[in-house]
Amino acid sequence: MSDIQGAAGAVAAVVPDDVPGTRRVVLFGPPGIGKTTTAGVLARRPGLPVLRLAPGPQDARISWTGLLELALALQPLPAAGELAAALDAAGQPGSPDGSGPALRLRRLTTALLREAPPLTLVVDNAQWLDAASAAVLRWALRLAPDLPVIVAERTWRPGAEGHWSGEDAHVVRVPSLVHHQIAALLALYRPTAREVTRIHARSGGNPALALALALALADDRGRTADVPTAQGPEDDPVLPPAARRLVGEWLSTVSGEVQELLTFAALDDRPDRKLLGHLAGPAAEHLLTEAEAAGLIDMDQPDGTVRFTASAIGAELTARLPDTARRLLHARLAEASHDSLRRDRHNALASDADDPCIAQHAARAAVSARRRGEHALAAELSLFAAQRTPPQDTALLTERALTAARDAAHYGDLARGRTAARLVLQHDSSPARRVDTLIALIDASGQHLDNADHLFADALHTAAGHPDLTAQILIRRSLWANVNEGDPHRACDLAEQAATLSETAGDTATTAMALTLQARFQRILGHPGTGATLARALFLPRNPHTPVNGTPQHLAARHTLFDDRPDQARALLLPLLVEAERTADAEATVDILRSLAEAELRAGRCTRALDHAHRAQILTDRTSLSPAPACYTSALIEGAARNTDTALAHARRGIDTARHEDNKVFLSRNLFALGHLLMATGHPKEALDALEEVRALEERQQVRDPSLLRWHPELAETLTAHGRLDEAQDLLDDTRRTATGLGRTSVLPGLDRAQALLEAARGDYDTAAHRLGEAADHLHHLPLDRGRTLLALSHTERRARRRASARTAAQSAADLFTTHQAHPWAEAAARTLRRLDTLPSDNSTRPHLTGAEQRCAELAAGGASNRDIAAALTVSVKTVEATLTRVYRKLGLHSRVQLPHTVTPARE
């Protein structure tokens, strides 16, 4: 698929690149999806003038309006005048019945299409083309097979005879925009990454709906610039007027019965077919199929639920309901629900607002939801209970609101967390309660915290004189210093202060959290006391209320993974995953899944790694968590195990998100993933830009331990590919000294691989091959790393003209990658084998080229111009010319056209 660029360079729609040679294309999709734009782009591809028909809603009921528009558009042609006159006669009240007029219109329409100059016919809004015109066009277009026709309509309902534009018409659903395309579309509005994610979810990737939401958000931002940080525009569930109009138009494409059933789905938090079938009876499947055909719902959810493609659809359906009607529908849902918690929820929402028992019932239901680990539902019910608690019962109201804020923080529900926090602060200003509320708000905000300095200062001022409360705030401040400020030294100091304060207060749970953070930052800084600090944290009793991803057990698993012991890391992580899922802690679950994905990938279990990464990404996108961490993991796993294009999209989304959030840690990681992927896919110039930025970020963040993010060998290989050999050597020497001094032996095989490629670039193939062979022997427990090292060995042996050894190494790499289902790497190994198979048998007699000469010759053989080669190798055009002259002389060639027969062309 390729992007359509709007006037401002933003993505407006997505155009299929794979439309076959057929001259008839039918585009379909909901209002606002970009059918008109897509049709226009496709229509211009043949390079012919475009004739556009655009019937409106009023035209659908009037016969022949479509043909009349066609005749008027081609009016200068004689056949157009004849057709218009025939249409006038056919529309007279006394026109004769029978087939005569219809046959005449078919004949005249066919004649007009044949007489018209070469053009492309576009019929937009074809759902409003009148049936009489469609019937005539079906007949006439069959007799004009060379006429390109592009049709755009809202819903595709194929009949027995196919589409009127042609029985062989290629039918294409115009796809929704994905996250990074929505980000590009909204670039002029300068939304934050969180706002882009929310608009993407609310719009479902519908460009027009996304623009309507973004415009309203920009207006709100201008009006509420001075609103305190406790409130945000996402707290208002009501759609702006332009968005409501568009969603209403979308809903009008289905029947009233479908809309009624979808309203029930909108009022339930987990609607499924069983529930909706109970409400609608036997007609439910037909109604749901109609809704799915209109693009309103997605019924292919793994958990069997029915999900709106755009959350704005559900918001509009519920906003239309008067309070009395909403309560009645909730009562019906309570009767139909097969889940006790959902029954409790609907009964609470169906109750009269003045019912004194409603708050108590909702609070009890919230307890049940929390026990079952459904913190999203618990937060909703707790907040509902707090809002319905009599204001005079201040203690109970604030307790329920604080509980709702904590539940919201558990699930990453920032909007509900803010609402609950406001409710607490309005009714209780005691230091302990205020600090608890601010901490819950900080936790719910994650990386989305605005005006963090002010909020932390407020919390610390309130906690003055209370060391246990101060320690809890310093822990959050420490995390912020590391992630958003990129200052692990300050983060480490803050964590140490928190540990001291909490230890003084006798708070072992907070002490363990603070020591865990301190050990984490000490590892980053290469501090020799890391192990001792972590051991102190592990010795303290485990607090069941500490988030799983904040425990010393999780950090110990991460350190084991950094030390290349993936099986031990996995054994430590699996019990933590069970605990995180049981408590429904979304952020902790995502972190554990990410760690497991990395461990499984390192161990060569690609299928499991993909599953963990996918689950982490899905959970992230369903909550208010920052996408940057999950995108980094998805990029690494996808790039190694499945699809590099998807991996690149994840990395770029993670980079965009991290830049918007000022998250330096995951900006660095996503840039590393991008650089690694670009290098692996043959784009060294772009890879160098990304990896150079990683180096700058890591140096600014004072990261000393090279085992945490292994960008060093990647950058060294990229520098080598650009001929910057001395820089690569300096980097490798410095990193090796640091790794050796810290005892990080897990880093050494990667450094050896990069060092060997550097030696090969200098022509020392024997030393390089020996080094790679030894490195591979140390990587039997890391099959993908071993395969990558063997692939590098094959390239080295090929350049040394040792074809048999090169093939043996490449085959071993291919076998490893195939066995472990690392598909992109398996394809790379297969390409290497094919290149070896095409080498001439007497290649051992060919003169040796230097590394630079070989690369230059390969690019030239692949068709690159001297200017392209210079750009790829970051040298001057004159250098390329001089290098190619040496290549011709060494190989005994007389012209450039002989190169592809002597040198294997580069696959760029």
Coordinates of N, CA and C in Angstrom, one line a residue, residues 492 515-540 552 555-556 559-560 563 565 705 742 744:
C492 N 19.6 7.9 40.6 CA 20.3 7.0 41.5 C 20.3 7.7 42.9
L515 N 15.5 0.5 46.8 CA 16.8 -0.2 46.6 C 16.8 -0.9 45.2
T516 N 15.6 -1.3 44.8 CA 15.5 -1.9 43.4 C 15.9 -0.9 42.4
L517 N 15.3 0.3 42.5 CA 15.6 1.4 41.6 C 17.0 1.8 41.7
Q518 N 17.6 1.9 42.9 CA 19.0 2.2 43.0 C 19.9 1.2 42.3
A519 N 19.6 -0.1 42.4 CA 20.4 -1.1 41.8 C 20.2 -1.0 40.2
R520 N 19.0 -0.7 39.8 CA 18.8 -0.5 38.4 C 19.7 0.6 37.8
F521 N 19.7 1.7 38.5 CA 20.5 2.9 38.0 C 22.0 2.6 38.1
Q522 N 22.4 1.9 39.2 CA 23.8 1.6 39.4 C 24.3 0.7 38.2
R523 N 23.4 -0.2 37.8 CA 23.9 -1.1 36.6 C 24.1 -0.2 35.4
I524 N 23.2 0.7 35.2 CA 23.3 1.7 34.0 C 24.7 2.4 34.1
L525 N 25.0 2.8 35.3 CA 26.2 3.6 35.5 C 27.5 2.8 35.6
G526 N 27.3 1.5 35.6 CA 28.5 0.6 35.8 C 29.1 0.7 37.2
H527 N 28.2 0.8 38.2 CA 28.6 1.0 39.6 C 29.0 -0.4 40.1
P528 N 30.1 -0.6 40.9 CA 30.5 -1.9 41.4 C 29.5 -2.4 42.4
G529 N 28.7 -1.6 43.1 CA 27.9 -2.0 44.2 C 26.5 -2.5 43.7
T530 N 26.3 -2.7 42.4 CA 25.0 -3.1 41.9 C 24.5 -4.3 42.5
G531 N 25.3 -5.4 42.5 CA 24.9 -6.7 43.0 C 24.5 -6.6 44.5
A532 N 25.3 -5.9 45.3 CA 25.1 -5.8 46.7 C 23.7 -5.1 47.0
T533 N 23.5 -4.0 46.3 CA 22.2 -3.3 46.4 C 21.0 -4.1 46.1
L534 N 21.1 -4.8 45.0 CA 20.0 -5.7 44.6 C 19.8 -6.8 45.6
A535 N 20.9 -7.4 46.1 CA 20.8 -8.4 47.1 C 20.1 -7.9 48.4
R536 N 20.3 -6.7 48.8 CA 19.6 -6.1 49.9 C 18.1 -6.0 49.7
A537 N 17.8 -5.6 48.4 CA 16.4 -5.6 48.1 C 15.7 -6.9 48.1
L538 N 16.4 -7.9 47.6 CA 15.8 -9.3 47.5 C 15.7 -9.9 48.9
F539 N 16.5 -9.4 49.8 CA 16.5 -10.0 51.2 C 15.2 -9.5 51.9
L540 N 14.7 -8.3 51.6 CA 13.6 -7.8 52.3 C 12.3 -8.6 52.0
P552 N 12.3 -6.4 43.1 CA 13.7 -6.8 42.9 C 13.8 -8.1 42.1
L555 N 13.9 -7.1 38.4 CA 15.2 -6.6 38.1 C 16.2 -7.7 38.0
A556 N 16.1 -8.6 38.9 CA 17.1 -9.7 38.9 C 17.0 -10.5 37.5
H559 N 18.6 -8.4 34.8 CA 20.1 -8.5 34.8 C 20.5 -9.9 34.3
T560 N 19.8 -10.9 34.6 CA 20.1 -12.2 34.0 C 20.0 -12.2 32.5
D563 N 22.9 -10.6 31.0 CA 24.1 -11.4 31.0 C 24.0 -12.6 30.1
R565 N 21.7 -15.0 29.8 CA 21.2 -16.3 30.3 C 19.7 -16.3 30.2
D705 N 27.3 0.9 31.1 CA 27.3 -0.6 30.9 C 26.9 -0.9 29.5
L742 N 34.1 -4.2 33.5 CA 32.9 -4.4 34.3 C 32.6 -5.9 34.4
R744 N 31.5 -7.8 31.8 CA 30.4 -8.0 31.0 C 30.8 -8.9 29.8

